[in-house]
């Protein structure tokens, strides 16, 4: 059993579904590929059930994936030696341009500009 699932299954710990999904997304991102099917399966539910339960919390899988990616991107950006293309890859983007567009949407500036202003 992985550490993540041990954490998720401890008795008496009431963790929201969205928090559990976010944790699983983080774990999957670290391995390279994130899929709603895999997350649903790890939670022992269908994709449809996961969708329904997240909707009750006012969220979607895509929204949670975006939040996790944004948070991790900001953490990764602090290491100025880490190439942007590597960050994009670690966040599951197919290419740097896709990461750059997402980053600009999140932060209002390109990753390179953000880095030069923030960490110069």
mmCIF file with all atom_site columns, C-alpha atoms in Angstrom:
data_model
loop_
_atom_site.group_PDB
_atom_site.id
_atom_site.type_symbol
_atom_site.label_atom_id
_atom_site.label_alt_id
_atom_site.label_comp_id
_atom_site.label_asym_id
_atom_site.label_entity_id
_atom_site.label_seq_id
_atom_site.pdbx_PDB_ins_code
_atom_site.Cartn_x
_atom_site.Cartn_y
_atom_site.Cartn_z
_atom_site.occupancy
_atom_site.B_iso_or_equiv
_atom_site.pdbx_formal_charge
_atom_site.auth_seq_id
_atom_site.auth_comp_id
_atom_site.auth_asym_id
_atom_site.auth_atom_id
_atom_site.pdbx_PDB_model_num
ATOM 1   C CA . UNK A 1 1   ? 0.000   0.000  0.000   1.00 0.00 ? 1   UNK A CA 1
ATOM 2   C CA . UNK A 1 2   ? 1.396   3.416  -0.927  1.00 0.00 ? 2   UNK A CA 1
ATOM 3   C CA . UNK A 1 3   ? 1.891   6.117  1.662   1.00 0.00 ? 3   UNK A CA 1
ATOM 4   C CA . UNK A 1 4   ? -0.812  8.180  -0.009  1.00 0.00 ? 4   UNK A CA 1
ATOM 5   C CA . UNK A 1 5   ? -3.412  5.441  0.283   1.00 0.00 ? 5   UNK A CA 1
ATOM 6   C CA . UNK A 1 6   ? -2.364  4.646  3.879   1.00 0.00 ? 6   UNK A CA 1
ATOM 7   C CA . UNK A 1 7   ? -2.909  8.316  4.692   1.00 0.00 ? 7   UNK A CA 1
ATOM 8   C CA . UNK A 1 8   ? -6.267  8.245  2.937   1.00 0.00 ? 8   UNK A CA 1
ATOM 9   C CA . UNK A 1 9   ? -7.554  5.158  4.676   1.00 0.00 ? 9   UNK A CA 1
ATOM 10  C CA . UNK A 1 10  ? -6.693  5.868  8.315   1.00 0.00 ? 10  UNK A CA 1
ATOM 11  C CA . UNK A 1 11  ? -9.699  5.526  10.586  1.00 0.00 ? 11  UNK A CA 1
ATOM 12  C CA . UNK A 1 12  ? -11.203 8.697  11.956  1.00 0.00 ? 12  UNK A CA 1
ATOM 13  C CA . UNK A 1 13  ? -9.554  10.946 9.407   1.00 0.00 ? 13  UNK A CA 1
ATOM 14  C CA . UNK A 1 14  ? -12.261 12.829 7.560   1.00 0.00 ? 14  UNK A CA 1
ATOM 15  C CA . UNK A 1 15  ? -10.580 14.180 4.468   1.00 0.00 ? 15  UNK A CA 1
ATOM 16  C CA . UNK A 1 16  ? -12.647 15.780 1.721   1.00 0.00 ? 16  UNK A CA 1
ATOM 17  C CA . UNK A 1 17  ? -12.795 13.906 -1.543  1.00 0.00 ? 17  UNK A CA 1
ATOM 18  C CA . UNK A 1 18  ? -11.228 16.873 -3.327  1.00 0.00 ? 18  UNK A CA 1
ATOM 19  C CA . UNK A 1 19  ? -8.236  16.781 -0.950  1.00 0.00 ? 19  UNK A CA 1
ATOM 20  C CA . UNK A 1 20  ? -7.824  13.042 -1.579  1.00 0.00 ? 20  UNK A CA 1
ATOM 21  C CA . UNK A 1 21  ? -8.083  13.566 -5.357  1.00 0.00 ? 21  UNK A CA 1
ATOM 22  C CA . UNK A 1 22  ? -5.521  16.391 -5.223  1.00 0.00 ? 22  UNK A CA 1
ATOM 23  C CA . UNK A 1 23  ? -3.103  14.164 -3.322  1.00 0.00 ? 23  UNK A CA 1
ATOM 24  C CA . UNK A 1 24  ? -3.526  11.375 -5.878  1.00 0.00 ? 24  UNK A CA 1
ATOM 25  C CA . UNK A 1 25  ? -3.037  13.865 -8.731  1.00 0.00 ? 25  UNK A CA 1
ATOM 26  C CA . UNK A 1 26  ? 0.236   15.026 -7.131  1.00 0.00 ? 26  UNK A CA 1
ATOM 27  C CA . UNK A 1 27  ? 1.407   11.436 -6.799  1.00 0.00 ? 27  UNK A CA 1
ATOM 28  C CA . UNK A 1 28  ? 0.538   10.652 -10.416 1.00 0.00 ? 28  UNK A CA 1
ATOM 29  C CA . UNK A 1 29  ? 2.143   13.843 -11.724 1.00 0.00 ? 29  UNK A CA 1
ATOM 30  C CA . UNK A 1 30  ? 5.375   12.804 -10.031 1.00 0.00 ? 30  UNK A CA 1
ATOM 31  C CA . UNK A 1 31  ? 5.231   9.609  -12.092 1.00 0.00 ? 31  UNK A CA 1
ATOM 32  C CA . UNK A 1 32  ? 4.489   11.475 -15.300 1.00 0.00 ? 32  UNK A CA 1
ATOM 33  C CA . UNK A 1 33  ? 0.914   10.803 -16.317 1.00 0.00 ? 33  UNK A CA 1
ATOM 34  C CA . UNK A 1 34  ? -2.351  11.857 -14.710 1.00 0.00 ? 34  UNK A CA 1
ATOM 35  C CA . UNK A 1 35  ? -5.662  10.299 -15.610 1.00 0.00 ? 35  UNK A CA 1
ATOM 36  C CA . UNK A 1 36  ? -9.118  10.633 -14.152 1.00 0.00 ? 36  UNK A CA 1
ATOM 37  C CA . UNK A 1 37  ? -9.651  6.883  -14.704 1.00 0.00 ? 37  UNK A CA 1
ATOM 38  C CA . UNK A 1 38  ? -6.594  5.998  -12.601 1.00 0.00 ? 38  UNK A CA 1
ATOM 39  C CA . UNK A 1 39  ? -7.591  8.360  -9.790  1.00 0.00 ? 39  UNK A CA 1
ATOM 40  C CA . UNK A 1 40  ? -11.166 7.047  -9.746  1.00 0.00 ? 40  UNK A CA 1
ATOM 41  C CA . UNK A 1 41  ? -9.870  3.483  -9.668  1.00 0.00 ? 41  UNK A CA 1
ATOM 42  C CA . UNK A 1 42  ? -7.514  4.280  -6.756  1.00 0.00 ? 42  UNK A CA 1
ATOM 43  C CA . UNK A 1 43  ? -10.540 5.604  -4.892  1.00 0.00 ? 43  UNK A CA 1
ATOM 44  C CA . UNK A 1 44  ? -12.483 2.441  -5.757  1.00 0.00 ? 44  UNK A CA 1
ATOM 45  C CA . UNK A 1 45  ? -15.150 4.240  -7.739  1.00 0.00 ? 45  UNK A CA 1
ATOM 46  C CA . UNK A 1 46  ? -16.094 4.784  -11.348 1.00 0.00 ? 46  UNK A CA 1
ATOM 47  C CA . UNK A 1 47  ? -15.149 7.903  -13.252 1.00 0.00 ? 47  UNK A CA 1
ATOM 48  C CA . UNK A 1 48  ? -18.852 8.835  -13.259 1.00 0.00 ? 48  UNK A CA 1
ATOM 49  C CA . UNK A 1 49  ? -19.156 8.477  -9.456  1.00 0.00 ? 49  UNK A CA 1
ATOM 50  C CA . UNK A 1 50  ? -15.996 10.530 -8.940  1.00 0.00 ? 50  UNK A CA 1
ATOM 51  C CA . UNK A 1 51  ? -17.411 13.226 -11.209 1.00 0.00 ? 51  UNK A CA 1
ATOM 52  C CA . UNK A 1 52  ? -20.732 13.237 -9.313  1.00 0.00 ? 52  UNK A CA 1
ATOM 53  C CA . UNK A 1 53  ? -19.107 13.403 -5.876  1.00 0.00 ? 53  UNK A CA 1
ATOM 54  C CA . UNK A 1 54  ? -16.698 16.173 -6.892  1.00 0.00 ? 54  UNK A CA 1
ATOM 55  C CA . UNK A 1 55  ? -19.635 18.096 -8.347  1.00 0.00 ? 55  UNK A CA 1
ATOM 56  C CA . UNK A 1 56  ? -21.247 18.001 -4.885  1.00 0.00 ? 56  UNK A CA 1
ATOM 57  C CA . UNK A 1 57  ? -18.155 19.832 -3.607  1.00 0.00 ? 57  UNK A CA 1
ATOM 58  C CA . UNK A 1 58  ? -18.548 22.292 -6.488  1.00 0.00 ? 58  UNK A CA 1
ATOM 59  C CA . UNK A 1 59  ? -15.419 21.023 -8.228  1.00 0.00 ? 59  UNK A CA 1
ATOM 60  C CA . UNK A 1 60  ? -14.250 19.100 -11.270 1.00 0.00 ? 60  UNK A CA 1
ATOM 61  C CA . UNK A 1 61  ? -11.262 16.837 -11.856 1.00 0.00 ? 61  UNK A CA 1
ATOM 62  C CA . UNK A 1 62  ? -9.900  19.353 -14.383 1.00 0.00 ? 62  UNK A CA 1
ATOM 63  C CA . UNK A 1 63  ? -10.137 22.149 -11.798 1.00 0.00 ? 63  UNK A CA 1
ATOM 64  C CA . UNK A 1 64  ? -8.232  20.093 -9.208  1.00 0.00 ? 64  UNK A CA 1
ATOM 65  C CA . UNK A 1 65  ? -5.587  19.098 -11.765 1.00 0.00 ? 65  UNK A CA 1
ATOM 66  C CA . UNK A 1 66  ? -5.147  22.762 -12.657 1.00 0.00 ? 66  UNK A CA 1
ATOM 67  C CA . UNK A 1 67  ? -4.798  23.742 -8.961  1.00 0.00 ? 67  UNK A CA 1
ATOM 68  C CA . UNK A 1 68  ? -2.195  21.047 -8.293  1.00 0.00 ? 68  UNK A CA 1
ATOM 69  C CA . UNK A 1 69  ? -0.238  21.982 -11.418 1.00 0.00 ? 69  UNK A CA 1
ATOM 70  C CA . UNK A 1 70  ? -0.285  25.694 -10.522 1.00 0.00 ? 70  UNK A CA 1
ATOM 71  C CA . UNK A 1 71  ? 0.883   25.052 -6.950  1.00 0.00 ? 71  UNK A CA 1
ATOM 72  C CA . UNK A 1 72  ? 3.644   22.715 -8.083  1.00 0.00 ? 72  UNK A CA 1
ATOM 73  C CA . UNK A 1 73  ? 4.687   25.078 -10.884 1.00 0.00 ? 73  UNK A CA 1
ATOM 74  C CA . UNK A 1 74  ? 5.186   27.890 -8.376  1.00 0.00 ? 74  UNK A CA 1
ATOM 75  C CA . UNK A 1 75  ? 7.263   25.577 -6.167  1.00 0.00 ? 75  UNK A CA 1
ATOM 76  C CA . UNK A 1 76  ? 9.385   24.363 -9.083  1.00 0.00 ? 76  UNK A CA 1
ATOM 77  C CA . UNK A 1 77  ? 9.937   27.934 -10.330 1.00 0.00 ? 77  UNK A CA 1
ATOM 78  C CA . UNK A 1 78  ? 11.828  28.761 -7.132  1.00 0.00 ? 78  UNK A CA 1
ATOM 79  C CA . UNK A 1 79  ? 14.709  26.570 -8.330  1.00 0.00 ? 79  UNK A CA 1
ATOM 80  C CA . UNK A 1 80  ? 16.245  28.890 -10.918 1.00 0.00 ? 80  UNK A CA 1
ATOM 81  C CA . UNK A 1 81  ? 18.526  26.108 -12.174 1.00 0.00 ? 81  UNK A CA 1
ATOM 82  C CA . UNK A 1 82  ? 15.564  23.945 -13.201 1.00 0.00 ? 82  UNK A CA 1
ATOM 83  C CA . UNK A 1 83  ? 14.869  24.430 -16.934 1.00 0.00 ? 83  UNK A CA 1
ATOM 84  C CA . UNK A 1 84  ? 11.311  25.483 -17.823 1.00 0.00 ? 84  UNK A CA 1
ATOM 85  C CA . UNK A 1 85  ? 11.035  22.565 -20.234 1.00 0.00 ? 85  UNK A CA 1
ATOM 86  C CA . UNK A 1 86  ? 11.743  20.188 -17.322 1.00 0.00 ? 86  UNK A CA 1
ATOM 87  C CA . UNK A 1 87  ? 9.076   21.888 -15.184 1.00 0.00 ? 87  UNK A CA 1
ATOM 88  C CA . UNK A 1 88  ? 6.586   21.559 -18.048 1.00 0.00 ? 88  UNK A CA 1
ATOM 89  C CA . UNK A 1 89  ? 7.404   17.858 -18.336 1.00 0.00 ? 89  UNK A CA 1
ATOM 90  C CA . UNK A 1 90  ? 7.098   17.252 -14.577 1.00 0.00 ? 90  UNK A CA 1
ATOM 91  C CA . UNK A 1 91  ? 3.672   18.882 -14.610 1.00 0.00 ? 91  UNK A CA 1
ATOM 92  C CA . UNK A 1 92  ? 2.475   16.599 -17.400 1.00 0.00 ? 92  UNK A CA 1
ATOM 93  C CA . UNK A 1 93  ? 2.409   19.165 -20.213 1.00 0.00 ? 93  UNK A CA 1
ATOM 94  C CA . UNK A 1 94  ? 3.112   17.798 -23.673 1.00 0.00 ? 94  UNK A CA 1
ATOM 95  C CA . UNK A 1 95  ? 5.365   20.721 -24.511 1.00 0.00 ? 95  UNK A CA 1
ATOM 96  C CA . UNK A 1 96  ? 6.764   23.962 -23.145 1.00 0.00 ? 96  UNK A CA 1
ATOM 97  C CA . UNK A 1 97  ? 4.317   26.136 -25.099 1.00 0.00 ? 97  UNK A CA 1
ATOM 98  C CA . UNK A 1 98  ? 1.330   24.426 -23.425 1.00 0.00 ? 98  UNK A CA 1
ATOM 99  C CA . UNK A 1 99  ? 2.904   25.019 -20.002 1.00 0.00 ? 99  UNK A CA 1
ATOM 100 C CA . UNK A 1 100 ? 3.669   28.651 -20.888 1.00 0.00 ? 100 UNK A CA 1
ATOM 101 C CA . UNK A 1 101 ? 0.055   29.289 -21.920 1.00 0.00 ? 101 UNK A CA 1
ATOM 102 C CA . UNK A 1 102 ? -1.269  27.710 -18.722 1.00 0.00 ? 102 UNK A CA 1
ATOM 103 C CA . UNK A 1 103 ? 1.221   29.638 -16.576 1.00 0.00 ? 103 UNK A CA 1
ATOM 104 C CA . UNK A 1 104 ? 0.284   32.920 -18.245 1.00 0.00 ? 104 UNK A CA 1
ATOM 105 C CA . UNK A 1 105 ? -3.398  32.145 -17.571 1.00 0.00 ? 105 UNK A CA 1
ATOM 106 C CA . UNK A 1 106 ? -2.628  31.446 -13.878 1.00 0.00 ? 106 UNK A CA 1
ATOM 107 C CA . UNK A 1 107 ? -0.176  34.232 -13.145 1.00 0.00 ? 107 UNK A CA 1
ATOM 108 C CA . UNK A 1 108 ? -0.769  36.826 -15.870 1.00 0.00 ? 108 UNK A CA 1
ATOM 109 C CA . UNK A 1 109 ? 2.845   36.605 -17.037 1.00 0.00 ? 109 UNK A CA 1
ATOM 110 C CA . UNK A 1 110 ? 5.073   34.120 -18.847 1.00 0.00 ? 110 UNK A CA 1
ATOM 111 C CA . UNK A 1 111 ? 7.144   31.667 -16.766 1.00 0.00 ? 111 UNK A CA 1
ATOM 112 C CA . UNK A 1 112 ? 10.394  33.333 -17.897 1.00 0.00 ? 112 UNK A CA 1
ATOM 113 C CA . UNK A 1 113 ? 9.151   36.835 -16.986 1.00 0.00 ? 113 UNK A CA 1
ATOM 114 C CA . UNK A 1 114 ? 7.793   35.591 -13.657 1.00 0.00 ? 114 UNK A CA 1
ATOM 115 C CA . UNK A 1 115 ? 11.117  33.997 -12.822 1.00 0.00 ? 115 UNK A CA 1
ATOM 116 C CA . UNK A 1 116 ? 13.214  37.032 -13.783 1.00 0.00 ? 116 UNK A CA 1
ATOM 117 C CA . UNK A 1 117 ? 11.018  39.430 -11.798 1.00 0.00 ? 117 UNK A CA 1
ATOM 118 C CA . UNK A 1 118 ? 10.476  37.161 -8.788  1.00 0.00 ? 118 UNK A CA 1
ATOM 119 C CA . UNK A 1 119 ? 13.865  35.565 -8.366  1.00 0.00 ? 119 UNK A CA 1
ATOM 120 C CA . UNK A 1 120 ? 16.385  38.019 -9.815  1.00 0.00 ? 120 UNK A CA 1
#
